[in-house]
Short mmCIF file of C-alpha atoms in Angstrom, two decimals:
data_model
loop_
_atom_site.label_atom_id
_atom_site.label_comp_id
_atom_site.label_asym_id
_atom_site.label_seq_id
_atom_site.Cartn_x
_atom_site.Cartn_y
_atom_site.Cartn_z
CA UNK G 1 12.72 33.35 -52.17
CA UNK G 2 9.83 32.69 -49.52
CA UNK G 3 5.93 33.22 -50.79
CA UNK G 4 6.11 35.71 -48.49
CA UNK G 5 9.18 38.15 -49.57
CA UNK G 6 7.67 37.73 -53.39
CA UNK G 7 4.37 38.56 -52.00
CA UNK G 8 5.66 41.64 -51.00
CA UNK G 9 7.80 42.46 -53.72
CA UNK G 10 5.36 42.04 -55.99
CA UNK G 11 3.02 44.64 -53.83
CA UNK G 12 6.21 46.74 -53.78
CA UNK G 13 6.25 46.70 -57.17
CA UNK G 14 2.60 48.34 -57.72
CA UNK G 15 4.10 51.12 -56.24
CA UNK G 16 6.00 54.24 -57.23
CA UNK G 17 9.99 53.12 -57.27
CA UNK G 18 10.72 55.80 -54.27
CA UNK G 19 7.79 54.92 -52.28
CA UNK G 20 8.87 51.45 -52.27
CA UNK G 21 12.45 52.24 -51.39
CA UNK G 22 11.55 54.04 -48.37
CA UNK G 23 8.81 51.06 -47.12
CA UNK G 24 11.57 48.69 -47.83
CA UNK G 25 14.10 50.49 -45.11
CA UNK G 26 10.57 50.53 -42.95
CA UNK G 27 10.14 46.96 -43.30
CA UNK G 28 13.87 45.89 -42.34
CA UNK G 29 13.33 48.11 -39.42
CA UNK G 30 10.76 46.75 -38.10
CA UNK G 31 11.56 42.93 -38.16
CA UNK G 32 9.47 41.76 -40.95
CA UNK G 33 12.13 40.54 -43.33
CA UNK G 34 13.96 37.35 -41.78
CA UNK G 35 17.63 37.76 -41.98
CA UNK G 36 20.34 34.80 -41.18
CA UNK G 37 22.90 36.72 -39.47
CA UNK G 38 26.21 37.16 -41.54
CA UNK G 39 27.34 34.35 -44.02
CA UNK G 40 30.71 32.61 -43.59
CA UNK G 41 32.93 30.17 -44.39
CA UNK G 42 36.99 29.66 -44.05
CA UNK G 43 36.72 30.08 -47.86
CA UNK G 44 34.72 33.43 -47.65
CA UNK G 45 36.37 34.75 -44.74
CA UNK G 46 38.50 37.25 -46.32
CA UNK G 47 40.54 41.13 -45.61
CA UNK G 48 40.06 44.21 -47.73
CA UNK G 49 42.08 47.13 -46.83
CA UNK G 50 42.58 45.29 -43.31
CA UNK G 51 39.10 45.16 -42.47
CA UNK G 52 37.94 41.34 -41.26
CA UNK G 53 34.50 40.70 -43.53
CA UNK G 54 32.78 36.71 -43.22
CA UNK G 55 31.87 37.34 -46.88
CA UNK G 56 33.20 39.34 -49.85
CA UNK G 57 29.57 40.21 -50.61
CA UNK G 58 28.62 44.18 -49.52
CA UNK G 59 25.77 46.40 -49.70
CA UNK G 60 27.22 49.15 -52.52
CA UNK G 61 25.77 53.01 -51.16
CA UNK G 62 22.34 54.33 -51.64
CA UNK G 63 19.91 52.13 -50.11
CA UNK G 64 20.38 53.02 -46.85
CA UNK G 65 20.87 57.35 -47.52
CA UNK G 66 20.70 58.59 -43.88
CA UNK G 67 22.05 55.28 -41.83
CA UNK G 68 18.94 54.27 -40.61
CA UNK G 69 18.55 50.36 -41.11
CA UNK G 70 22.46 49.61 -40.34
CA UNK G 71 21.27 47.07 -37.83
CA UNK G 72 19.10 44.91 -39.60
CA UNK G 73 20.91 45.25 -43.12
CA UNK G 74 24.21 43.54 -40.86
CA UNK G 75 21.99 40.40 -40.20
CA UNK G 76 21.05 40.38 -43.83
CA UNK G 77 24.30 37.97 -45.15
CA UNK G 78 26.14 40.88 -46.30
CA UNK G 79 29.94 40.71 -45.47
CA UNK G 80 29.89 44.34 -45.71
CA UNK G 81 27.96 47.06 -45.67
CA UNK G 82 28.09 50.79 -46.89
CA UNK G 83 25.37 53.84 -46.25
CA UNK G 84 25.28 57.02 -47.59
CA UNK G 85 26.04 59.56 -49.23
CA UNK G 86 26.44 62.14 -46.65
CA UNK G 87 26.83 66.19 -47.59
CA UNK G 88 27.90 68.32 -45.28
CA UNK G 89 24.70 70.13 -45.10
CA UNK G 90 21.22 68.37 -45.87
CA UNK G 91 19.77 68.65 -48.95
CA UNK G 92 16.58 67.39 -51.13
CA UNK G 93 17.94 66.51 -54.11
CA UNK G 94 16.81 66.90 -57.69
CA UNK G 95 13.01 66.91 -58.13
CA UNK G 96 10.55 63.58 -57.91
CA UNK G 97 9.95 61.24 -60.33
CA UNK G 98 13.67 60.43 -59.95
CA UNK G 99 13.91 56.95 -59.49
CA UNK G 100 13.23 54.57 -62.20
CA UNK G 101 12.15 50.87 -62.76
CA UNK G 102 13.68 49.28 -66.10
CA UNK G 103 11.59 45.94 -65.32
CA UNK G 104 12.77 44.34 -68.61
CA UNK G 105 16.12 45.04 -68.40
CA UNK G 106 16.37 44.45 -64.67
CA UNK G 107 17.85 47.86 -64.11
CA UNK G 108 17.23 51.18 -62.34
CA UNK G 109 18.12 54.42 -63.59
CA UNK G 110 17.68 57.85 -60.41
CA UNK G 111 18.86 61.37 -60.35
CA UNK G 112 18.16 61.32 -56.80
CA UNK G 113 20.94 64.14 -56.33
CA UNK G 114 22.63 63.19 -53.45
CA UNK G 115 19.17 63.63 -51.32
CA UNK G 116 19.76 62.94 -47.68
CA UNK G 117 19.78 64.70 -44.22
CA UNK G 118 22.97 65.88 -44.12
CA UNK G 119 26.69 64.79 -42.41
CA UNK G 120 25.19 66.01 -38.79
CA UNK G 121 22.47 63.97 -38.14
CA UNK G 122 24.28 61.22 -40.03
CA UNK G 123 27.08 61.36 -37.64
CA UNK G 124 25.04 61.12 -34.80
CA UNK G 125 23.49 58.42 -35.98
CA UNK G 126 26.48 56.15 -36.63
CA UNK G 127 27.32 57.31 -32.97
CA UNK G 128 24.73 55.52 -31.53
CA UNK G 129 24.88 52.24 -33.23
CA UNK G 130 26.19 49.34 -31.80
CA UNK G 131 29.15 47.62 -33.29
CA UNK G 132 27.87 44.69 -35.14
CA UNK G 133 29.10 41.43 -36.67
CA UNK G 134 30.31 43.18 -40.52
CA UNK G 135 32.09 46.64 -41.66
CA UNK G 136 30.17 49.87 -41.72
CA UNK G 137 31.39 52.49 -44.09
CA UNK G 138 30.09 56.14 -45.18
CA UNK G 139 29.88 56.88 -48.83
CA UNK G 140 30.66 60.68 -48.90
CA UNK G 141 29.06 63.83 -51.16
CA UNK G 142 29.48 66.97 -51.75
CA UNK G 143 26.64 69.57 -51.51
CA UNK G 144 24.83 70.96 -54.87
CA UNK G 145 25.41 74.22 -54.14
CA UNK G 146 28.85 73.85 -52.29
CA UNK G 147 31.51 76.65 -53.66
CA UNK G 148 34.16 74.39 -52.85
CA UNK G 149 32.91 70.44 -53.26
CA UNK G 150 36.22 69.37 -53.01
CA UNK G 151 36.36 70.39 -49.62
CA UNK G 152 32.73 69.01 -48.57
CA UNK G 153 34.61 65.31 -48.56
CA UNK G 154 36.76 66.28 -46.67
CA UNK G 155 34.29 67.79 -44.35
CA UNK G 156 32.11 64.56 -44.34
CA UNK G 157 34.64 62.87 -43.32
CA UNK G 158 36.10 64.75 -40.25
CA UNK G 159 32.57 64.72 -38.74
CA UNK G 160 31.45 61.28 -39.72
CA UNK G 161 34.53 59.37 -39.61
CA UNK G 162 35.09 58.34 -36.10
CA UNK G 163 31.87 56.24 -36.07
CA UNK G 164 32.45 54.54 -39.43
CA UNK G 165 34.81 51.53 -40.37
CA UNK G 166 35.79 53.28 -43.98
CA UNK G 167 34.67 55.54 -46.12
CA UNK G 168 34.15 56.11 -50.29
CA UNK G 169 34.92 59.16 -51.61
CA UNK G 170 31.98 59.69 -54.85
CA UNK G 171 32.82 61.45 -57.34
CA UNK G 172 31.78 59.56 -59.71
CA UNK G 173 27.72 60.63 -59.08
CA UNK G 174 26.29 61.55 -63.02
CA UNK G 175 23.26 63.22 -60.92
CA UNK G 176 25.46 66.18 -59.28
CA UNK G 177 26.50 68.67 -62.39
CA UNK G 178 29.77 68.75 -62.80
CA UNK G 179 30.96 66.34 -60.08
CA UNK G 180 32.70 63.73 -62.49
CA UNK G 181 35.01 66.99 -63.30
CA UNK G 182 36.89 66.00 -60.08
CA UNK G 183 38.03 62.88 -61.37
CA UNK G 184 40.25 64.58 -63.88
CA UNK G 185 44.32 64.24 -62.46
CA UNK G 186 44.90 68.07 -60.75
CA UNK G 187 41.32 68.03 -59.75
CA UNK G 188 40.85 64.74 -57.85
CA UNK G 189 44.78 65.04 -56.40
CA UNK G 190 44.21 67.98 -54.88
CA UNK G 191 40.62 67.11 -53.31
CA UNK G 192 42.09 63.29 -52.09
CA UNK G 193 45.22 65.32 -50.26
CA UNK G 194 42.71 67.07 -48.35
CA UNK G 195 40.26 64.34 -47.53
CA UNK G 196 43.17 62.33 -46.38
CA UNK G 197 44.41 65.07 -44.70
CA UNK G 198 40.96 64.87 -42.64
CA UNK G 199 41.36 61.13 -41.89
CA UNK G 200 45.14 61.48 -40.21
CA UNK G 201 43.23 64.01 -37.58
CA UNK G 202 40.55 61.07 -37.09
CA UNK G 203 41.22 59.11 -33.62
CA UNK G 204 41.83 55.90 -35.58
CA UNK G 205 42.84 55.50 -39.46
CA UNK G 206 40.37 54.47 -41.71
CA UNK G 207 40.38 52.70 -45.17
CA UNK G 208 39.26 55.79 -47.77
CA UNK G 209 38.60 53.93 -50.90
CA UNK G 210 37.84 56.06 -54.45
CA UNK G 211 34.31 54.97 -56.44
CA UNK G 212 35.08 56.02 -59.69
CA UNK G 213 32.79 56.14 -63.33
CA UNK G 214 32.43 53.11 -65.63
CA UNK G 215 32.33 56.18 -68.39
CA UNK G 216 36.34 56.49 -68.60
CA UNK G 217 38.57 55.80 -71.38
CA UNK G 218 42.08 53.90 -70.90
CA UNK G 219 43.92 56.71 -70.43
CA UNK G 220 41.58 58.22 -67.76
CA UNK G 221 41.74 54.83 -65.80
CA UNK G 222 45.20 55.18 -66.17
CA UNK G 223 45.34 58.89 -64.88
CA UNK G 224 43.04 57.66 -61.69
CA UNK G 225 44.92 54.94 -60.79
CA UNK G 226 48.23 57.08 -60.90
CA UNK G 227 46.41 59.46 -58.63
CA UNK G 228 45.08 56.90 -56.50
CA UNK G 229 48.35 55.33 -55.23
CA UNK G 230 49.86 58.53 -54.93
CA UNK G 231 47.60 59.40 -52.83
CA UNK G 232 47.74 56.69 -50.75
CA UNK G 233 44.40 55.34 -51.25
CA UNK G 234 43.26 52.35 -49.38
CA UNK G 235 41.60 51.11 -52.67
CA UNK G 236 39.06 51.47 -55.76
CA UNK G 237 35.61 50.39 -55.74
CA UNK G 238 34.65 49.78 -59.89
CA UNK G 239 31.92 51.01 -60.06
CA UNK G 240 29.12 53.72 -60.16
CA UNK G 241 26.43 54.02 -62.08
CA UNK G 242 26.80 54.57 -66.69
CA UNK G 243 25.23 57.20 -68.72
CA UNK G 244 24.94 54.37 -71.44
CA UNK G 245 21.73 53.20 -72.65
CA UNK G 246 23.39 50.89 -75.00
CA UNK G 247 20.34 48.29 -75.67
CA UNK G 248 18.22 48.79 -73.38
CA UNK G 249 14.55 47.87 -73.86
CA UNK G 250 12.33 49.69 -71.01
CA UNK G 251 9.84 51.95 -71.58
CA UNK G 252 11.51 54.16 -69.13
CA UNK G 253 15.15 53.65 -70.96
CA UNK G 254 15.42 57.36 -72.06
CA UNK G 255 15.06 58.93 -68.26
CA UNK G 256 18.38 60.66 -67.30
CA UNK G 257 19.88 59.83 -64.87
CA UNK G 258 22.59 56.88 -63.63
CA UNK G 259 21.80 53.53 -65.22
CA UNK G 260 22.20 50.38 -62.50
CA UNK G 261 21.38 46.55 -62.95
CA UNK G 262 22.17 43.88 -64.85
CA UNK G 263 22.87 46.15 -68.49
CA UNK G 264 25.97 47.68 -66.33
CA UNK G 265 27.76 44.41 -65.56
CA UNK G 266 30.51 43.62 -68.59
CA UNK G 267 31.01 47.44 -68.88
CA UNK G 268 31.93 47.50 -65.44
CA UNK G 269 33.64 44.37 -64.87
CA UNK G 270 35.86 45.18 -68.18
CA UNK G 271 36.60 48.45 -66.13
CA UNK G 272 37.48 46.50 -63.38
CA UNK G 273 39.98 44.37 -64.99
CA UNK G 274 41.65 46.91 -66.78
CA UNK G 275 42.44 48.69 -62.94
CA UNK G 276 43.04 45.53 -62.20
CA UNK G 277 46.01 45.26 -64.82
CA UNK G 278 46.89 48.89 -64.09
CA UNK G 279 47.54 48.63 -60.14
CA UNK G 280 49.09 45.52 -60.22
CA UNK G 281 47.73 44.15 -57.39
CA UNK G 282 49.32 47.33 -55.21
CA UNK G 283 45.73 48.42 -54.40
CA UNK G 284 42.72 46.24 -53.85
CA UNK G 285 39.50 46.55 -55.95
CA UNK G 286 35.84 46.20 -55.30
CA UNK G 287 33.63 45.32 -58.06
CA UNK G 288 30.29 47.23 -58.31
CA UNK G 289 27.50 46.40 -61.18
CA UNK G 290 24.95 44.50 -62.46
CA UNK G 291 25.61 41.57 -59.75
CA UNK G 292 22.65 39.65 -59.01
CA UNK G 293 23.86 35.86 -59.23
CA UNK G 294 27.08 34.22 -57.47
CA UNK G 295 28.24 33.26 -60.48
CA UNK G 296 28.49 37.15 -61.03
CA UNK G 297 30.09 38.02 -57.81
CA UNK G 298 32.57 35.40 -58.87
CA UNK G 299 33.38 36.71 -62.30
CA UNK G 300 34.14 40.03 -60.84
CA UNK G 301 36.48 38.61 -58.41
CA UNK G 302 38.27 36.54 -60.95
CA UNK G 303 38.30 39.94 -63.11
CA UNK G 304 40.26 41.71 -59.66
CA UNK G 305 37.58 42.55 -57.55
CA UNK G 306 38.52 41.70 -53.87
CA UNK G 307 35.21 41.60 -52.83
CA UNK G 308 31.87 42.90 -54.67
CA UNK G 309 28.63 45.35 -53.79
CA UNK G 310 24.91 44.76 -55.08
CA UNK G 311 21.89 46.79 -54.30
CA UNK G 312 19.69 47.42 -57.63
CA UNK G 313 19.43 43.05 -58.12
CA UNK G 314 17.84 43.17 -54.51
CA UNK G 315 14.56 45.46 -56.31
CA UNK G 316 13.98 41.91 -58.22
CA UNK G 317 15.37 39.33 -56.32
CA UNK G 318 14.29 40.54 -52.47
CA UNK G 319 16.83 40.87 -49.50
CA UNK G 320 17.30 36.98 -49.87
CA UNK G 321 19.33 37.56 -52.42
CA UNK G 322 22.82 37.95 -50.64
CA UNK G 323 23.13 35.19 -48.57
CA UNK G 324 22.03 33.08 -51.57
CA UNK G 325 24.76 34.90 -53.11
CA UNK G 326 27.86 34.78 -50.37
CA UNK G 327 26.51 30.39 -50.26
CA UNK G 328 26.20 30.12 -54.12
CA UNK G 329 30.19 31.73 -54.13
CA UNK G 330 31.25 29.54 -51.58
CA UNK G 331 29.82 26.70 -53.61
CA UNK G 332 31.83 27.47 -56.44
CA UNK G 333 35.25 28.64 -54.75
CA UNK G 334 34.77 24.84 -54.04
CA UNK G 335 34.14 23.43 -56.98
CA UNK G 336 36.82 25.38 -58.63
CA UNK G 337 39.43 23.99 -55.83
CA UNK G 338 40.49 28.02 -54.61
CA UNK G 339 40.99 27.79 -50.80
CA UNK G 340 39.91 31.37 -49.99
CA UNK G 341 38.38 34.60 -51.76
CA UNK G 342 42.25 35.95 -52.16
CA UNK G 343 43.26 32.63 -53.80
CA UNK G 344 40.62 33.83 -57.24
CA UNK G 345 41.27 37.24 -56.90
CA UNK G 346 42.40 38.08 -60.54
CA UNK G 347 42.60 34.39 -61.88
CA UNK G 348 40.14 35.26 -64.86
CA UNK G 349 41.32 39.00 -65.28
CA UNK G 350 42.68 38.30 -69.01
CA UNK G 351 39.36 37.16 -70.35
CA UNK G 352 38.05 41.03 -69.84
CA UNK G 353 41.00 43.04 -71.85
#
């Protein structure tokens, strides 16, 4: 990290944990923050769902809400990169303070509420940007007050999907009441039938992956991943934020909310290899969770991940985190002899059940 990205964390830091977000975005915007372009490598090269990516190392949703950094956050290393959530119609979210710092345990917990200016202005965002060097995707939502959220993905998707590479269907959110109700079997059947009804009227197919709860018993898992190649699902991402607040040490431990950062990462990788185990290899995984070293990324790709997302390690660690991430993976794809990303997928899964 340069003196002058921990300078500015650490001024970032003095500041209320939404404020910062949003002068973050501003920063990358306006050129401040030096970014290397995408990191690559024959070994990192890789495919998920047929997309090409130079890394497996992706931006997971909510950083960038309303798709307005897409162009700088592509020269940031990532091999990936996914914005959002969109709602069909705009919508605050739950009141402020709803964004969290748990310094000590290097975590986050928000209720933001799926805040953001709706699929509209999204979508004519994404219009306008030009195709860059990694994978854009659109996380999607469903409104608040919506009397029919499983349509809203669907919605989201018909308006936002032509301008996107894939797209994630949430409903795995704690901070919406009642969403997590649509991962149940009937529930989240019915709602992925119509959102991938929605992507066969889209001029070109997409990849529509599922981000599910770390919060799920065996059977549940079990249940989703039924559901999920039935469906036809181009794969799982592992996963969203806990309700847990299993040892945790921060003042700030007892905020509700979704809990992110490094307390979420065995919970979720264990998740991860147990879908791992479950699917068999018939649908590929992304790992989501408390990643904020490359020896991380590559446990959850050993575990089954295909590739991985970060965003909460980046509040401690600064935007130079990924590519020292994506370099550090390389390094030990190397040292461990594996040829490509695809060659480790899974190779450690058993040490997690």
């Amino acid at each position: 990290m340069s003196l002058l990205e921990r300078t500015g964390l650490a001024l970032l830091h003095r500041l209320d944990p939404e404020r910062a977000h949003g002068l973050s975005l501003r920063a990358l915007r306006s050129g401040l923050a030096p970014l290397p372009g995408p990191v690559t490598s024959s070994r990192l090269a890789t495919t998920l769902a047929g997309l090409a990516l130079p890394n497996p190392v992706g931006l997971a949703a909510g950083y960038d809400k309303n798709a307005e950094a897409i162009a700088p956050l592509a020269r940031a290393g990532f091999g990936f990169i996914e914005v959002g959530a969109a709602t069909p119609l705009p919508q605050p979210g739950n009141p402020r303070p709803r964004l969290f710092r748990l310094t000590e345990d290097r975590a986050a917990i928000n209720r933001f509420g799926f805040n953001n200016q709706g699929a509209e202005a999204i979508a004519a965002r994404l219009a306008r940007r030009t195709p860059g060097p990694v994978p854009v995707g659109l996380n999607l939502g469903a409104n608040k007050t919506s009397e029919n959220r499983a349509a809203d993905f669907a919605r989201v998707l018909a308006l936002c999907g032509p301008h996107v590479d894939f797209a994630t269907v949430n409903v795995s959110s704690p901070n919406t009441e009642k969403l997590r109700d649509l991962q149940g079997p009937a529930a989240l059947a019915a709602l992925l039938a119509g959102v991938m009804e929605a992507r066969a009227t889209l001029p070109r197919p997409i990849p529509v992956f599922l981000k599910i709860a770390p919060d799920l018993t065996q059977g549940e898992l079990a249940q989703i991943a039924g559901v999920a190649l039935q469906a036809g699902l181009s794969g799982i991402i592992a996963t969203n934020t806990t309700l847990s607040r299993e040892g945790l040490k921060s003042a700030n431990r007892e905020q509700q909310g979704g809990l992110s950062g490094a307390p979420l990462f065995e919970k979720s990788t264990r998740v991860l290899a147990q879908l791992s185990q479950l699917t068999e290899g018939r649908l590929p995984l992304i790992g989501v969770g408390g990643v904020a070293t490359a020896e991380q990324a590559y446990q959850k790709i050993r575990a089954g991940a295909s590739a991985v997302q970060l965003y909460t390690a980046m509040v401690y660690e600064g935007i130079s985190l990924v590519p020292r991430i994506a370099t550090g993976l390389d390094a030990l794809l190397a040292r461990d002899g594996f040829a490509s990303v695809a060659d480790a997928v899974g190779t450690g899964r058993t040490g997690w059940l």
